[in-house]
Tab-separated table of C-alpha atoms in Angstrom:
chain	number	residue	atom	x	y	z
A	26	VAL	CA	0.128	-0.002	-0.182
A	27	VAL	CA	2.943	2.415	1.102
A	28	LYS	CA	4.421	1.499	-2.129
A	29	PHE	CA	1.565	2.104	-4.202
A	30	TYR	CA	0.838	5.941	-2.370
A	31	GLU	CA	4.560	6.400	-2.996
A	32	SER	CA	4.147	6.558	-7.131
A	33	LYS	CA	1.612	8.645	-6.646
A	34	HIS	CA	3.901	10.865	-4.772
A	35	LEU	CA	1.253	11.289	-1.503
A	36	HIS	CA	4.246	12.497	0.319
A	37	ILE	CA	4.514	15.470	-1.669
A	38	THR	CA	0.827	16.626	-2.072
A	39	LEU	CA	0.551	15.880	2.135
A	40	MET	CA	3.896	18.277	3.071
A	41	MET	CA	1.773	20.898	0.238
A	42	ALA	CA	-1.685	20.538	2.430
A	43	CYS	CA	0.918	21.506	5.931
A	44	HIS	CA	2.272	24.771	3.385
A	45	ASP	CA	-0.942	25.840	2.935
A	46	SER	CA	-2.588	24.860	6.131
A	47	PHE	CA	0.422	27.134	7.800
A	48	GLU	CA	0.055	29.681	5.181
A	49	ALA	CA	3.709	29.450	4.497
A	50	GLU	CA	6.142	28.812	1.794
A	51	ALA	CA	6.891	26.220	0.277
A	52	THR	CA	10.392	25.875	1.235
A	53	THR	CA	11.779	22.056	0.249
A	54	GLY	CA	15.403	21.568	1.011
A	55	GLU	CA	15.963	25.158	2.489
A	56	ALA	CA	16.612	24.350	5.932
A	57	GLY	CA	17.991	21.138	6.990
A	58	ILE	CA	18.560	19.258	10.124
A	59	GLY	CA	21.286	21.599	12.116
A	60	SER	CA	21.085	24.303	8.689
A	61	ASP	CA	22.063	27.629	9.966
A	62	LYS	CA	19.258	29.078	7.643
A	63	LYS	CA	15.895	30.638	8.337
A	64	ASP	CA	13.615	28.400	10.756
A	65	ILE	CA	10.653	27.432	9.404
A	66	ARG	CA	9.060	27.907	12.266
A	67	ARG	CA	9.729	31.276	11.901
A	68	LYS	CA	7.298	31.989	9.102
A	69	VAL	CA	4.421	30.092	10.203
A	70	ASP	CA	2.184	31.156	12.703
A	71	VAL	CA	1.064	28.690	14.585
A	72	LYS	CA	-2.050	30.613	16.606
A	73	LYS	CA	-3.965	31.181	13.029
A	74	LEU	CA	-4.704	27.203	13.479
A	75	LYS	CA	-5.336	27.494	17.546
A	76	ASN	CA	-9.171	28.165	17.201
A	77	HIS	CA	-9.399	27.125	13.850
A	78	THR	CA	-10.798	23.308	14.804
A	79	ARG	CA	-11.532	22.226	11.501
A	80	CYS	CA	-7.943	23.137	10.119
A	81	VAL	CA	-6.025	21.903	13.532
A	82	ASP	CA	-7.873	18.439	12.457
A	83	VAL	CA	-6.628	18.735	8.761
A	84	VAL	CA	-3.455	18.567	10.017
A	85	SER	CA	-3.045	16.275	12.574
A	86	ALA	CA	-4.390	13.868	9.988
A	87	VAL	CA	-1.868	14.639	7.072
A	88	PHE	CA	0.570	14.420	10.684
A	89	ASN	CA	-0.562	10.911	11.224
A	90	ALA	CA	-0.816	9.925	7.683
A	91	LEU	CA	2.981	10.800	6.867
A	92	GLY	CA	4.120	9.040	9.427
A	93	GLY	CA	2.331	6.032	8.672
A	94	LEU	CA	3.651	6.806	5.360
A	95	MET	CA	7.588	7.317	6.586
A	96	ALA	CA	6.845	4.348	9.042
A	97	TYR	CA	6.759	2.037	6.063
A	98	SER	CA	8.756	4.221	4.005
A	99	HIS	CA	12.405	4.830	4.011
A	100	ARG	CA	13.080	7.209	0.617
A	101	ILE	CA	9.536	9.042	1.863
A	102	LEU	CA	10.853	9.791	5.469
A	103	ASP	CA	14.231	10.728	3.996
A	104	SER	CA	12.585	13.195	1.587
A	105	ILE	CA	10.699	14.959	3.578
A	106	ALA	CA	12.111	14.292	7.760
A	107	ASP	CA	14.481	17.607	7.763
A	108	GLU	CA	11.640	20.415	7.018
A	109	LEU	CA	8.603	17.933	9.090
A	110	VAL	CA	10.094	17.896	11.853
A	111	GLU	CA	10.031	21.582	12.096
A	112	TYR	CA	6.517	21.601	11.158
A	113	LEU	CA	5.975	19.212	13.965
A	114	LEU	CA	7.910	20.909	16.753
A	115	LEU	CA	5.750	23.652	16.569
A	116	ALA	CA	2.723	22.087	19.204
A	117	ILE	CA	5.636	19.912	20.767
A	118	THR	CA	7.609	23.185	21.617
A	119	ALA	CA	4.669	25.737	22.587
A	120	ASP	CA	5.059	26.957	25.576
A	121	HIS	CA	1.300	26.010	26.812
A	122	VAL	CA	-0.588	23.685	24.206
A	123	THR	CA	-2.402	24.520	21.287
A	124	ASP	CA	-4.617	22.018	20.276
A	125	PRO	CA	-4.008	18.379	22.206
A	126	VAL	CA	-5.053	17.079	18.883
A	127	LEU	CA	-2.306	18.586	16.784
A	128	LEU	CA	0.355	18.050	19.697
A	129	ALA	CA	-0.419	14.352	19.985
A	130	ALA	CA	-0.046	14.506	16.776
A	131	SER	CA	3.337	15.787	15.840
A	132	LEU	CA	4.238	13.761	18.859
A	133	ARG	CA	3.147	10.485	17.210
A	134	GLY	CA	5.309	12.025	13.665
A	135	LEU	CA	8.533	12.861	16.046
A	136	CYS	CA	8.014	9.545	17.575
A	137	VAL	CA	8.400	7.772	13.720
A	138	LEU	CA	10.983	10.289	13.480
A	139	LEU	CA	13.127	9.554	16.613
A	140	GLN	CA	12.901	5.159	15.086
A	141	HIS	CA	14.095	5.441	11.524
A	142	TYR	CA	15.541	9.184	10.980
A	143	LYS	CA	19.011	7.869	9.211
A	144	VAL	CA	19.334	4.663	11.009
A	145	ASN	CA	22.096	3.893	8.015
A	146	SER	CA	23.933	6.870	8.832
A	147	PRO	CA	25.222	6.935	12.700
A	148	MET	CA	26.931	10.690	13.001
A	149	GLU	CA	23.641	12.304	11.266
A	150	ARG	CA	21.525	9.894	13.327
A	151	GLN	CA	23.069	11.323	16.598
A	152	ARG	CA	22.977	15.401	15.454
A	153	PHE	CA	19.055	14.700	15.101
A	154	LEU	CA	19.151	13.238	18.424
A	155	GLU	CA	21.266	15.631	20.198
A	156	ARG	CA	18.873	18.679	18.322
A	157	MET	CA	15.672	16.910	19.692
A	158	VAL	CA	16.524	16.099	23.252
A	159	LYS	CA	18.048	19.596	23.448
A	160	GLU	CA	14.278	20.938	21.713
A	161	LEU	CA	11.915	18.797	23.612
A	162	GLN	CA	14.087	20.493	27.052
A	163	HIS	CA	15.262	16.755	28.942
A	164	MET	CA	12.159	14.766	28.291
A	165	LYS	CA	11.332	17.552	31.526
A	166	PRO	CA	7.897	19.086	30.363
A	167	TYR	CA	6.570	15.385	29.100
A	168	LEU	CA	6.590	13.728	32.635
A	169	GLU	CA	4.576	16.878	33.722
A	170	PHE	CA	2.228	15.922	31.008
A	171	ILE	CA	1.549	13.026	32.345
A	172	ASP	CA	1.373	13.188	35.830
A	173	GLY	CA	-1.889	14.981	36.677
A	174	THR	CA	-0.895	17.217	39.735
A	175	GLN	CA	0.949	18.926	36.849
A	176	ARG	CA	0.884	22.030	34.993
A	177	ARG	CA	1.337	20.672	31.707
A	178	PHE	CA	-1.674	18.074	32.762
A	179	PHE	CA	-3.977	21.080	34.067
A	180	GLU	CA	-2.540	22.640	30.286
A	181	LEU	CA	-3.998	19.769	28.503
A	182	TRP	CA	-7.084	19.513	30.108
A	183	ARG	CA	-8.476	22.747	29.429
A	184	ALA	CA	-6.925	22.819	25.889
A	185	THR	CA	-9.135	20.012	25.627
A	186	GLN	CA	-12.251	21.592	26.978
A	187	TYR	CA	-12.411	24.958	24.988
A	188	ARG	CA	-11.412	22.582	21.651
A	189	TYR	CA	-14.996	20.968	22.903
A	190	HIS	CA	-16.091	24.968	23.164
A	191	ILE	CA	-15.072	26.031	20.074
A	192	CYS	CA	-16.885	22.929	18.389
A	193	VAL	CA	-19.633	23.599	19.753
A	194	HIS	CA	-19.896	27.327	18.712
A	195	GLY	CA	-17.518	27.525	15.879
A	196	PRO	CA	-14.769	28.777	15.601
A	197	GLU	CA	-15.931	32.551	14.972
A	198	GLN	CA	-18.695	32.002	17.877
A	199	GLY	CA	-17.134	30.410	19.517
A	200	GLU	CA	-14.653	33.573	20.329
A	201	SER	CA	-16.857	36.071	21.292
A	202	ALA	CA	-19.461	33.261	23.033
A	203	GLN	CA	-19.545	33.022	26.579
A	204	PRO	CA	-15.737	31.633	28.140
A	205	PRO	CA	-16.752	28.024	28.829
A	206	ARG	CA	-16.045	26.871	32.604
A	207	PHE	CA	-13.261	24.709	33.001
A	208	SER	CA	-13.878	21.768	35.040
A	209	GLN	CA	-11.109	20.128	37.038
A	210	PRO	CA	-9.818	16.845	35.541
A	211	PRO	CA	-11.126	13.560	37.184
A	212	ARG	CA	-9.141	11.289	39.074
A	213	PHE	CA	-7.399	9.409	36.445
A	214	ALA	CA	-8.977	6.216	37.698
A	215	HIS	CA	-12.300	8.063	35.945
A	216	LEU	CA	-10.672	9.597	33.051
A	217	HIS	CA	-12.389	8.721	29.953
A	218	ASP	CA	-11.855	11.483	27.240
A	219	GLU	CA	-10.409	10.217	24.433
A	220	THR	CA	-8.579	13.277	23.060
A	221	VAL	CA	-6.631	13.542	26.549
A	222	ILE	CA	-6.016	10.062	26.149
A	223	GLN	CA	-4.319	10.153	23.268
A	224	CYS	CA	-2.335	12.662	24.342
A	225	LEU	CA	-1.375	11.486	26.818
A	226	THR	CA	-0.152	8.108	25.088
A	227	ALA	CA	1.217	9.612	22.597
A	228	CYS	CA	3.770	10.974	25.310
A	229	VAL	CA	4.480	7.432	26.395
A	230	CYS	CA	5.691	6.493	23.611
A	231	VAL	CA	8.078	9.275	23.075
A	232	ILE	CA	8.645	8.066	27.063
A	233	GLU	CA	9.194	4.815	26.073
A	234	PHE	CA	11.471	5.360	22.795
A	235	PHE	CA	14.285	7.098	25.870
A	236	THR	CA	13.712	4.621	28.067
A	237	VAL	CA	14.508	1.107	24.944
A	238	GLU	CA	17.401	3.415	23.406
A	239	ALA	CA	18.893	4.115	26.614
A	240	ASN	CA	20.949	0.405	26.103
A	241	THR	CA	21.762	1.494	22.855
A	242	ASN	CA	22.845	4.666	22.945
A	243	SER	CA	24.661	7.155	25.956
A	244	LEU	CA	22.716	9.931	25.213
A	245	CYS	CA	19.532	8.448	25.227
A	246	HIS	CA	20.888	6.160	28.216
A	247	ASP	CA	21.727	10.058	30.190
A	248	ILE	CA	18.050	11.467	29.574
A	249	SER	CA	15.888	8.450	30.890
A	250	GLN	CA	18.935	8.246	34.120
A	251	LYS	CA	17.622	11.879	34.319
A	252	MET	CA	13.517	10.565	33.483
A	253	ASP	CA	14.303	8.076	36.392
A	254	SER	CA	15.877	10.426	38.919
A	255	SER	CA	11.810	11.949	38.511
A	256	ASP	CA	9.807	8.868	39.067
A	257	ARG	CA	9.124	8.491	35.265
A	258	ASP	CA	8.563	4.359	36.356
A	259	MET	CA	6.109	5.784	39.273
A	260	LEU	CA	4.012	8.561	37.442
A	261	LEU	CA	3.940	4.861	33.883
A	262	PHE	CA	2.169	2.981	36.907
A	263	ARG	CA	-0.135	5.506	38.155
A	264	LEU	CA	-0.908	6.282	34.390
A	265	LEU	CA	-2.131	1.849	34.820
A	266	GLU	CA	-5.237	4.365	37.011
A	267	ILE	CA	-6.296	5.487	33.589
A	268	PRO	CA	-9.006	2.528	31.846
A	269	SER	CA	-7.410	2.732	28.318
A	270	SER	CA	-6.554	-0.435	27.062
A	271	VAL	CA	-4.236	1.775	24.042
A	272	LEU	CA	-3.525	3.062	26.919
């Protein structure tokens, strides 16, 4: 199936959809990993997507589709990875949760890149991992996402409720409608919100990558040790209270 879509250049079409959605100029081949050229993230305005759920859903679906294609085709991955990662990092490195669906899709796409980027070129792969560790702030925010007592988790919960608010009132009316009253998130044992669960699952996938790779990569080992000292195992065990077989 992937070979068929690759022959139809679907990945190029999907990348163009990213450009259109972010109103960014096509820059294929212009800004690579570690490039000193202008960062793609400086050319786009993620806030333009923030309150437009339909556009966010489209971009999230594009990220999911590209992740699926890259997981089965190194040719596709090599042709789009350096540019796609800049779009994925928009939501991942934002100071606040812009949209939980977009964040989950971005983390899933990043997981594919972490697992498959330049596996046959150790030096380039190591440079990529070093940059991603820096971008991910040594994984500290993602342990906070899965900790029900931390600010990041509460942000995720509020962003999810705000998303539902916009879905009900529409992007235009949602801005002018009475602001929603955010309820407190439930205890993990009573958490059934699929949007939140998808985001937590994506966070766990990133945590899993650095934990597994700790056995073969010194950088991942260092990150795994830091996560261990931040009670990673305890936080993961607490997630088992959430009634989700996927998580």
